[in-house]
Amino acid sequence: MKFFVDTADVPAIAELNELGMVDGVTTNPSLIKKSGRDILEVTKEICDLVEGPVSAEVVATEADQMIAEGRKLLEIADNIAVKVPLTWDGLKACKVLSDDGAMVNVTLCFSANQALLAAKAGATFISPFIGRLDDINLDGMQLIEDIRTVYDNYNYETEILAASIRTANHVAESARIGADVITAPPAVIKALANHPLTDKGLAAFLADIKDAGIKIL
Ligand code: G3P
């Protein structure tokens, strides 16, 4: 499973990248706002740092403008994936940009039917939002499962990029279902290393190391 980091925080991406945890990056307008950086500048910095796809989202809502913005974003680097919202205009932009050979990430997906449309429009990635469905008492993981089934039924190559991931459980379940990629904030990725039994076991080992005076160097 590929791990994308969902942030425009360059030092946080660099830290995870050094450990080989970063297969790509996703950003969105809210994350760009949070970074306080210029979208073109920060996106270029991220693209220079990371080899895999870096999703940068258009800000227009009308297809022609989305396409123009997408082409400008694509000039930043070869690893840009243009992110467009799952609207009819977004699907039109997806079709044109993907026909040009660009990677396109269709975002704000909340149903299997929407995911079907994105695949037919040539999307490289579909981004179903798990956490935001859970927020309104719907089942975000069920959506990942449904899209996996639909894409496998018809051999669509669009990759399922499980987004709006808030917990370690979202990551584990996405992997179990077979999502191709998860994108999660740096803190969620780092928290995957945590387990209370690891802490407890290490504390016991450290106590024995101290008692026995075990030394290696
Ligand atoms: O990539 C978009 C997605 O990560 C949004 O997450 O937590 O704002 O719903 P969230």
mmCIF file of C-alpha atoms and ligand atoms in Angstrom:
data_model
loop_
_atom_site.group_PDB
_atom_site.id
_atom_site.type_symbol
_atom_site.label_atom_id
_atom_site.label_comp_id
_atom_site.label_asym_id
_atom_site.label_seq_id
_atom_site.Cartn_x
_atom_site.Cartn_y
_atom_site.Cartn_z
ATOM 1 C CA MET A 1 0.000 0.000 0.000
ATOM 2 C CA LYS A 2 1.235 3.468 -0.851
ATOM 3 C CA PHE A 3 1.390 6.184 1.807
ATOM 4 C CA PHE A 4 0.726 9.766 0.756
ATOM 5 C CA VAL A 5 1.121 12.536 3.315
ATOM 6 C CA ASP A 6 -1.814 14.924 3.529
ATOM 7 C CA THR A 7 -0.108 18.237 4.302
ATOM 8 C CA ALA A 8 1.689 21.253 2.853
ATOM 9 C CA ASP A 9 4.083 21.326 5.834
ATOM 10 C CA VAL A 10 7.462 20.857 4.135
ATOM 11 C CA PRO A 11 9.566 19.951 7.229
ATOM 12 C CA ALA A 12 6.956 17.348 8.262
ATOM 13 C CA ILE A 13 7.067 15.805 4.773
ATOM 14 C CA ALA A 14 10.888 15.817 4.826
ATOM 15 C CA GLU A 15 10.983 14.008 8.182
ATOM 16 C CA LEU A 16 8.755 11.162 6.975
ATOM 17 C CA ASN A 17 10.435 11.075 3.572
ATOM 18 C CA GLU A 18 13.817 10.324 5.160
ATOM 19 C CA LEU A 19 12.287 7.153 6.616
ATOM 20 C CA GLY A 20 10.911 6.039 3.253
ATOM 21 C CA MET A 21 7.321 6.567 4.390
ATOM 22 C CA VAL A 22 6.332 8.998 1.637
ATOM 23 C CA ASP A 23 5.114 7.653 -1.699
ATOM 24 C CA GLY A 24 3.411 10.945 -2.535
ATOM 25 C CA VAL A 25 1.769 14.046 -1.088
ATOM 26 C CA THR A 26 -1.736 15.472 -1.218
ATOM 27 C CA THR A 27 -2.638 19.088 -0.590
ATOM 28 C CA ASN A 28 -5.889 21.006 -0.738
ATOM 29 C CA PRO A 29 -6.840 24.692 -0.368
ATOM 30 C CA SER A 30 -7.349 24.322 3.401
ATOM 31 C CA LEU A 31 -3.874 22.793 3.825
ATOM 32 C CA ILE A 32 -2.309 25.539 1.666
ATOM 33 C CA LYS A 33 -4.081 28.141 3.839
ATOM 34 C CA LYS A 34 -2.776 26.410 6.974
ATOM 35 C CA SER A 35 0.795 26.507 5.609
ATOM 36 C CA GLY A 36 0.568 30.271 5.100
ATOM 37 C CA ARG A 37 2.616 29.796 1.904
ATOM 38 C CA ASP A 38 2.086 30.721 -1.746
ATOM 39 C CA ILE A 39 0.550 27.684 -3.491
ATOM 40 C CA LEU A 40 2.992 27.634 -6.416
ATOM 41 C CA GLU A 41 6.076 28.095 -4.223
ATOM 42 C CA VAL A 42 5.204 25.507 -1.593
ATOM 43 C CA THR A 43 4.055 22.986 -4.200
ATOM 44 C CA LYS A 44 7.367 23.361 -6.075
ATOM 45 C CA GLU A 45 9.298 22.766 -2.839
ATOM 46 C CA ILE A 46 7.292 19.615 -2.126
ATOM 47 C CA CYS A 47 7.770 18.335 -5.692
ATOM 48 C CA ASP A 48 11.543 18.815 -5.379
ATOM 49 C CA LEU A 49 11.562 16.820 -2.139
ATOM 50 C CA VAL A 50 9.322 13.875 -3.047
ATOM 51 C CA GLU A 51 9.595 11.547 -6.032
ATOM 52 C CA GLY A 52 5.982 10.374 -6.138
ATOM 53 C CA PRO A 53 2.800 12.198 -7.150
ATOM 54 C CA VAL A 54 2.076 15.550 -5.491
ATOM 55 C CA SER A 55 -1.584 16.538 -5.706
ATOM 56 C CA ALA A 56 -2.241 20.261 -6.125
ATOM 57 C CA GLU A 57 -5.862 21.383 -6.250
ATOM 58 C CA VAL A 58 -7.433 23.827 -8.697
ATOM 59 C CA VAL A 59 -9.384 26.743 -7.238
ATOM 60 C CA ALA A 60 -11.796 27.408 -10.138
ATOM 61 C CA THR A 61 -15.233 25.816 -10.341
ATOM 62 C CA GLU A 62 -15.786 26.048 -14.091
ATOM 63 C CA ALA A 63 -14.227 23.439 -16.407
ATOM 64 C CA ASP A 64 -12.287 25.715 -18.775
ATOM 65 C CA GLN A 65 -10.724 27.605 -15.870
ATOM 66 C CA MET A 66 -9.926 24.345 -14.052
ATOM 67 C CA ILE A 67 -8.166 23.093 -17.174
ATOM 68 C CA ALA A 68 -6.145 26.330 -17.479
ATOM 69 C CA GLU A 69 -5.209 26.191 -13.786
ATOM 70 C CA GLY A 70 -4.377 22.500 -14.087
ATOM 71 C CA ARG A 71 -2.008 23.208 -16.995
ATOM 72 C CA LYS A 72 -0.298 25.922 -14.944
ATOM 73 C CA LEU A 73 0.098 23.537 -11.980
ATOM 74 C CA LEU A 74 1.521 20.900 -14.325
ATOM 75 C CA GLU A 75 4.328 23.305 -15.272
ATOM 76 C CA ILE A 76 5.617 23.141 -11.676
ATOM 77 C CA ALA A 77 7.083 19.641 -11.984
ATOM 78 C CA ASP A 78 6.668 16.265 -13.691
ATOM 79 C CA ASN A 79 5.213 14.679 -10.550
ATOM 80 C CA ILE A 80 2.189 16.982 -10.222
ATOM 81 C CA ALA A 81 -1.242 15.356 -10.057
ATOM 82 C CA VAL A 82 -3.965 17.922 -10.720
ATOM 83 C CA LYS A 83 -6.702 17.690 -8.111
ATOM 84 C CA VAL A 84 -10.232 18.563 -9.214
ATOM 85 C CA PRO A 85 -13.503 18.354 -7.265
ATOM 86 C CA LEU A 86 -16.084 15.699 -8.109
ATOM 87 C CA THR A 87 -18.492 18.013 -9.894
ATOM 88 C CA TRP A 88 -19.644 17.779 -13.490
ATOM 89 C CA ASP A 89 -17.156 20.540 -14.382
ATOM 90 C CA GLY A 90 -14.447 18.718 -12.452
ATOM 91 C CA LEU A 91 -15.142 15.557 -14.447
ATOM 92 C CA LYS A 92 -14.899 17.513 -17.712
ATOM 93 C CA ALA A 93 -11.537 18.913 -16.599
ATOM 94 C CA CYS A 94 -10.439 15.436 -15.546
ATOM 95 C CA LYS A 95 -11.220 14.034 -18.993
ATOM 96 C CA VAL A 96 -9.346 16.772 -20.857
ATOM 97 C CA LEU A 97 -6.289 16.751 -18.570
ATOM 98 C CA SER A 98 -6.054 12.964 -18.402
ATOM 99 C CA ASP A 99 -6.390 12.751 -22.214
ATOM 100 C CA ASP A 100 -3.370 15.117 -22.310
ATOM 101 C CA GLY A 101 -1.467 12.502 -20.267
ATOM 102 C CA ALA A 102 -1.621 14.303 -16.914
ATOM 103 C CA MET A 103 -2.225 12.581 -13.576
ATOM 104 C CA VAL A 104 -5.604 13.678 -12.178
ATOM 105 C CA ASN A 105 -6.877 13.173 -8.630
ATOM 106 C CA VAL A 106 -10.655 13.564 -8.341
ATOM 107 C CA THR A 107 -11.455 14.662 -4.813
ATOM 108 C CA LEU A 108 -14.474 15.125 -2.532
ATOM 109 C CA CYS A 109 -15.898 11.710 -3.451
ATOM 110 C CA PHE A 110 -18.703 10.489 -1.205
ATOM 111 C CA SER A 111 -20.381 7.730 -3.234
ATOM 112 C CA ALA A 112 -19.510 4.718 -5.384
ATOM 113 C CA ASN A 113 -21.456 6.258 -8.272
ATOM 114 C CA GLN A 114 -19.256 9.352 -8.126
ATOM 115 C CA ALA A 115 -16.191 7.091 -8.135
ATOM 116 C CA LEU A 116 -17.556 5.304 -11.208
ATOM 117 C CA LEU A 117 -17.883 8.620 -13.058
ATOM 118 C CA ALA A 118 -14.317 9.606 -12.126
ATOM 119 C CA ALA A 119 -12.942 6.305 -13.443
ATOM 120 C CA LYS A 120 -14.831 6.757 -16.711
ATOM 121 C CA ALA A 121 -13.409 10.298 -17.006
ATOM 122 C CA GLY A 122 -9.891 8.835 -16.804
ATOM 123 C CA ALA A 123 -8.955 9.762 -13.222
ATOM 124 C CA THR A 124 -5.593 8.479 -12.013
ATOM 125 C CA PHE A 125 -6.804 8.658 -8.396
ATOM 126 C CA ILE A 126 -10.221 8.814 -6.760
ATOM 127 C CA SER A 127 -10.277 10.357 -3.269
ATOM 128 C CA PRO A 128 -13.176 9.075 -1.136
ATOM 129 C CA PHE A 129 -13.350 10.957 2.189
ATOM 130 C CA ILE A 130 -13.723 8.486 5.056
ATOM 131 C CA GLY A 131 -13.636 10.796 8.083
ATOM 132 C CA ARG A 132 -16.167 13.256 6.738
ATOM 133 C CA LEU A 133 -18.693 10.439 6.175
ATOM 134 C CA ASP A 134 -18.049 9.148 9.697
ATOM 135 C CA ASP A 135 -18.609 12.739 10.929
ATOM 136 C CA ILE A 136 -22.239 12.546 9.769
ATOM 137 C CA ASN A 137 -22.748 9.010 11.096
ATOM 138 C CA LEU A 138 -22.327 7.304 7.726
ATOM 139 C CA ASP A 139 -19.834 4.494 7.163
ATOM 140 C CA GLY A 140 -16.693 5.807 5.468
ATOM 141 C CA MET A 141 -15.043 2.382 5.329
ATOM 142 C CA GLN A 142 -18.076 0.896 3.593
ATOM 143 C CA LEU A 143 -17.545 3.429 0.797
ATOM 144 C CA ILE A 144 -13.946 2.241 0.310
ATOM 145 C CA GLU A 145 -15.204 -1.347 0.171
ATOM 146 C CA ASP A 146 -17.951 -0.460 -2.340
ATOM 147 C CA ILE A 147 -15.569 1.397 -4.653
ATOM 148 C CA ARG A 148 -13.060 -1.501 -4.469
ATOM 149 C CA THR A 149 -15.816 -3.904 -5.549
ATOM 150 C CA VAL A 150 -17.047 -1.674 -8.374
ATOM 151 C CA TYR A 151 -13.571 -0.979 -9.746
ATOM 152 C CA ASP A 152 -12.597 -4.667 -9.548
ATOM 153 C CA ASN A 153 -15.860 -5.726 -11.240
ATOM 154 C CA TYR A 154 -14.913 -3.719 -14.331
ATOM 155 C CA ASN A 155 -11.110 -3.644 -14.093
ATOM 156 C CA TYR A 156 -10.891 0.126 -13.745
ATOM 157 C CA GLU A 157 -7.293 1.193 -13.236
ATOM 158 C CA THR A 158 -8.133 4.348 -11.266
ATOM 159 C CA GLU A 159 -6.391 4.042 -7.903
ATOM 160 C CA ILE A 160 -8.434 4.299 -4.727
ATOM 161 C CA LEU A 161 -6.792 6.974 -2.597
ATOM 162 C CA ALA A 162 -8.476 6.711 0.804
ATOM 163 C CA ALA A 163 -8.607 10.283 2.162
ATOM 164 C CA SER A 164 -9.889 12.148 5.201
ATOM 165 C CA ILE A 165 -8.103 9.539 7.299
ATOM 166 C CA ARG A 166 -8.169 10.458 10.966
ATOM 167 C CA THR A 167 -7.240 7.264 12.847
ATOM 168 C CA ALA A 168 -4.899 4.279 12.748
ATOM 169 C CA ASN A 169 -7.999 2.137 12.332
ATOM 170 C CA HIS A 170 -8.875 3.953 9.102
ATOM 171 C CA VAL A 171 -5.416 3.004 7.790
ATOM 172 C CA ALA A 172 -5.667 -0.639 8.888
ATOM 173 C CA GLU A 173 -9.158 -1.050 7.429
ATOM 174 C CA SER A 174 -8.192 0.645 4.149
ATOM 175 C CA ALA A 175 -5.278 -1.785 3.835
ATOM 176 C CA ARG A 176 -7.520 -4.771 4.644
ATOM 177 C CA ILE A 177 -10.063 -3.726 2.004
ATOM 178 C CA GLY A 178 -7.358 -3.104 -0.581
ATOM 179 C CA ALA A 179 -7.329 0.652 -1.110
ATOM 180 C CA ASP A 180 -4.335 1.395 -3.339
ATOM 181 C CA VAL A 181 -3.206 4.444 -1.369
ATOM 182 C CA ILE A 182 -3.981 6.165 1.898
ATOM 183 C CA THR A 183 -3.367 9.826 2.487
ATOM 184 C CA ALA A 184 -3.092 10.894 6.101
ATOM 185 C CA PRO A 185 -1.725 13.786 8.156
ATOM 186 C CA PRO A 186 1.845 13.292 9.443
ATOM 187 C CA ALA A 187 0.623 12.792 13.034
ATOM 188 C CA VAL A 188 -1.642 9.903 11.999
ATOM 189 C CA ILE A 189 1.180 8.210 10.074
ATOM 190 C CA LYS A 190 3.550 8.574 13.034
ATOM 191 C CA ALA A 191 0.899 7.250 15.434
ATOM 192 C CA LEU A 192 0.809 3.957 13.492
ATOM 193 C CA ALA A 193 3.999 3.000 15.366
ATOM 194 C CA ASN A 194 2.274 3.230 18.743
ATOM 195 C CA HIS A 195 1.047 0.230 20.724
ATOM 196 C CA PRO A 196 0.665 0.068 24.517
ATOM 197 C CA LEU A 197 2.117 -3.462 24.608
ATOM 198 C CA THR A 198 5.219 -2.211 22.775
ATOM 199 C CA ASP A 199 5.653 0.464 25.468
ATOM 200 C CA LYS A 200 5.016 -2.050 28.256
ATOM 201 C CA GLY A 201 7.371 -4.635 26.776
ATOM 202 C CA LEU A 202 10.131 -2.103 26.229
ATOM 203 C CA ALA A 203 9.797 -0.824 29.809
ATOM 204 C CA ALA A 204 10.283 -4.411 31.091
ATOM 205 C CA PHE A 205 13.321 -4.945 28.850
ATOM 206 C CA LEU A 206 14.846 -1.654 29.994
ATOM 207 C CA ALA A 207 14.376 -2.652 33.638
ATOM 208 C CA ASP A 208 16.156 -5.974 32.982
ATOM 209 C CA ILE A 209 18.929 -4.224 31.054
ATOM 210 C CA LYS A 210 19.491 -1.967 34.041
ATOM 211 C CA ASP A 211 19.351 -4.811 36.620
ATOM 212 C CA ALA A 212 21.698 -7.044 34.664
ATOM 213 C CA GLY A 213 24.001 -4.214 33.537
ATOM 214 C CA ILE A 214 23.744 -5.402 29.919
ATOM 215 C CA LYS A 215 25.975 -3.400 27.589
ATOM 216 C CA ILE A 216 26.709 -3.764 23.880
ATOM 217 C CA LEU A 217 28.969 -0.762 23.225
HETATM 218 O O1 G3P B 1 -7.174 15.216 1.281
HETATM 219 C C1 G3P B 1 -8.343 15.756 1.813
HETATM 220 C C2 G3P B 1 -8.684 15.131 3.115
HETATM 221 O O2 G3P B 1 -7.537 14.726 3.714
HETATM 222 C C3 G3P B 1 -9.512 15.920 4.050
HETATM 223 O O3 G3P B 1 -9.363 15.442 5.356
HETATM 224 O O4 G3P B 1 -9.679 15.507 7.800
HETATM 225 O O5 G3P B 1 -10.106 17.564 6.401
HETATM 226 O O6 G3P B 1 -11.651 15.618 6.294
HETATM 227 P P1 G3P B 1 -10.262 16.063 6.519
#
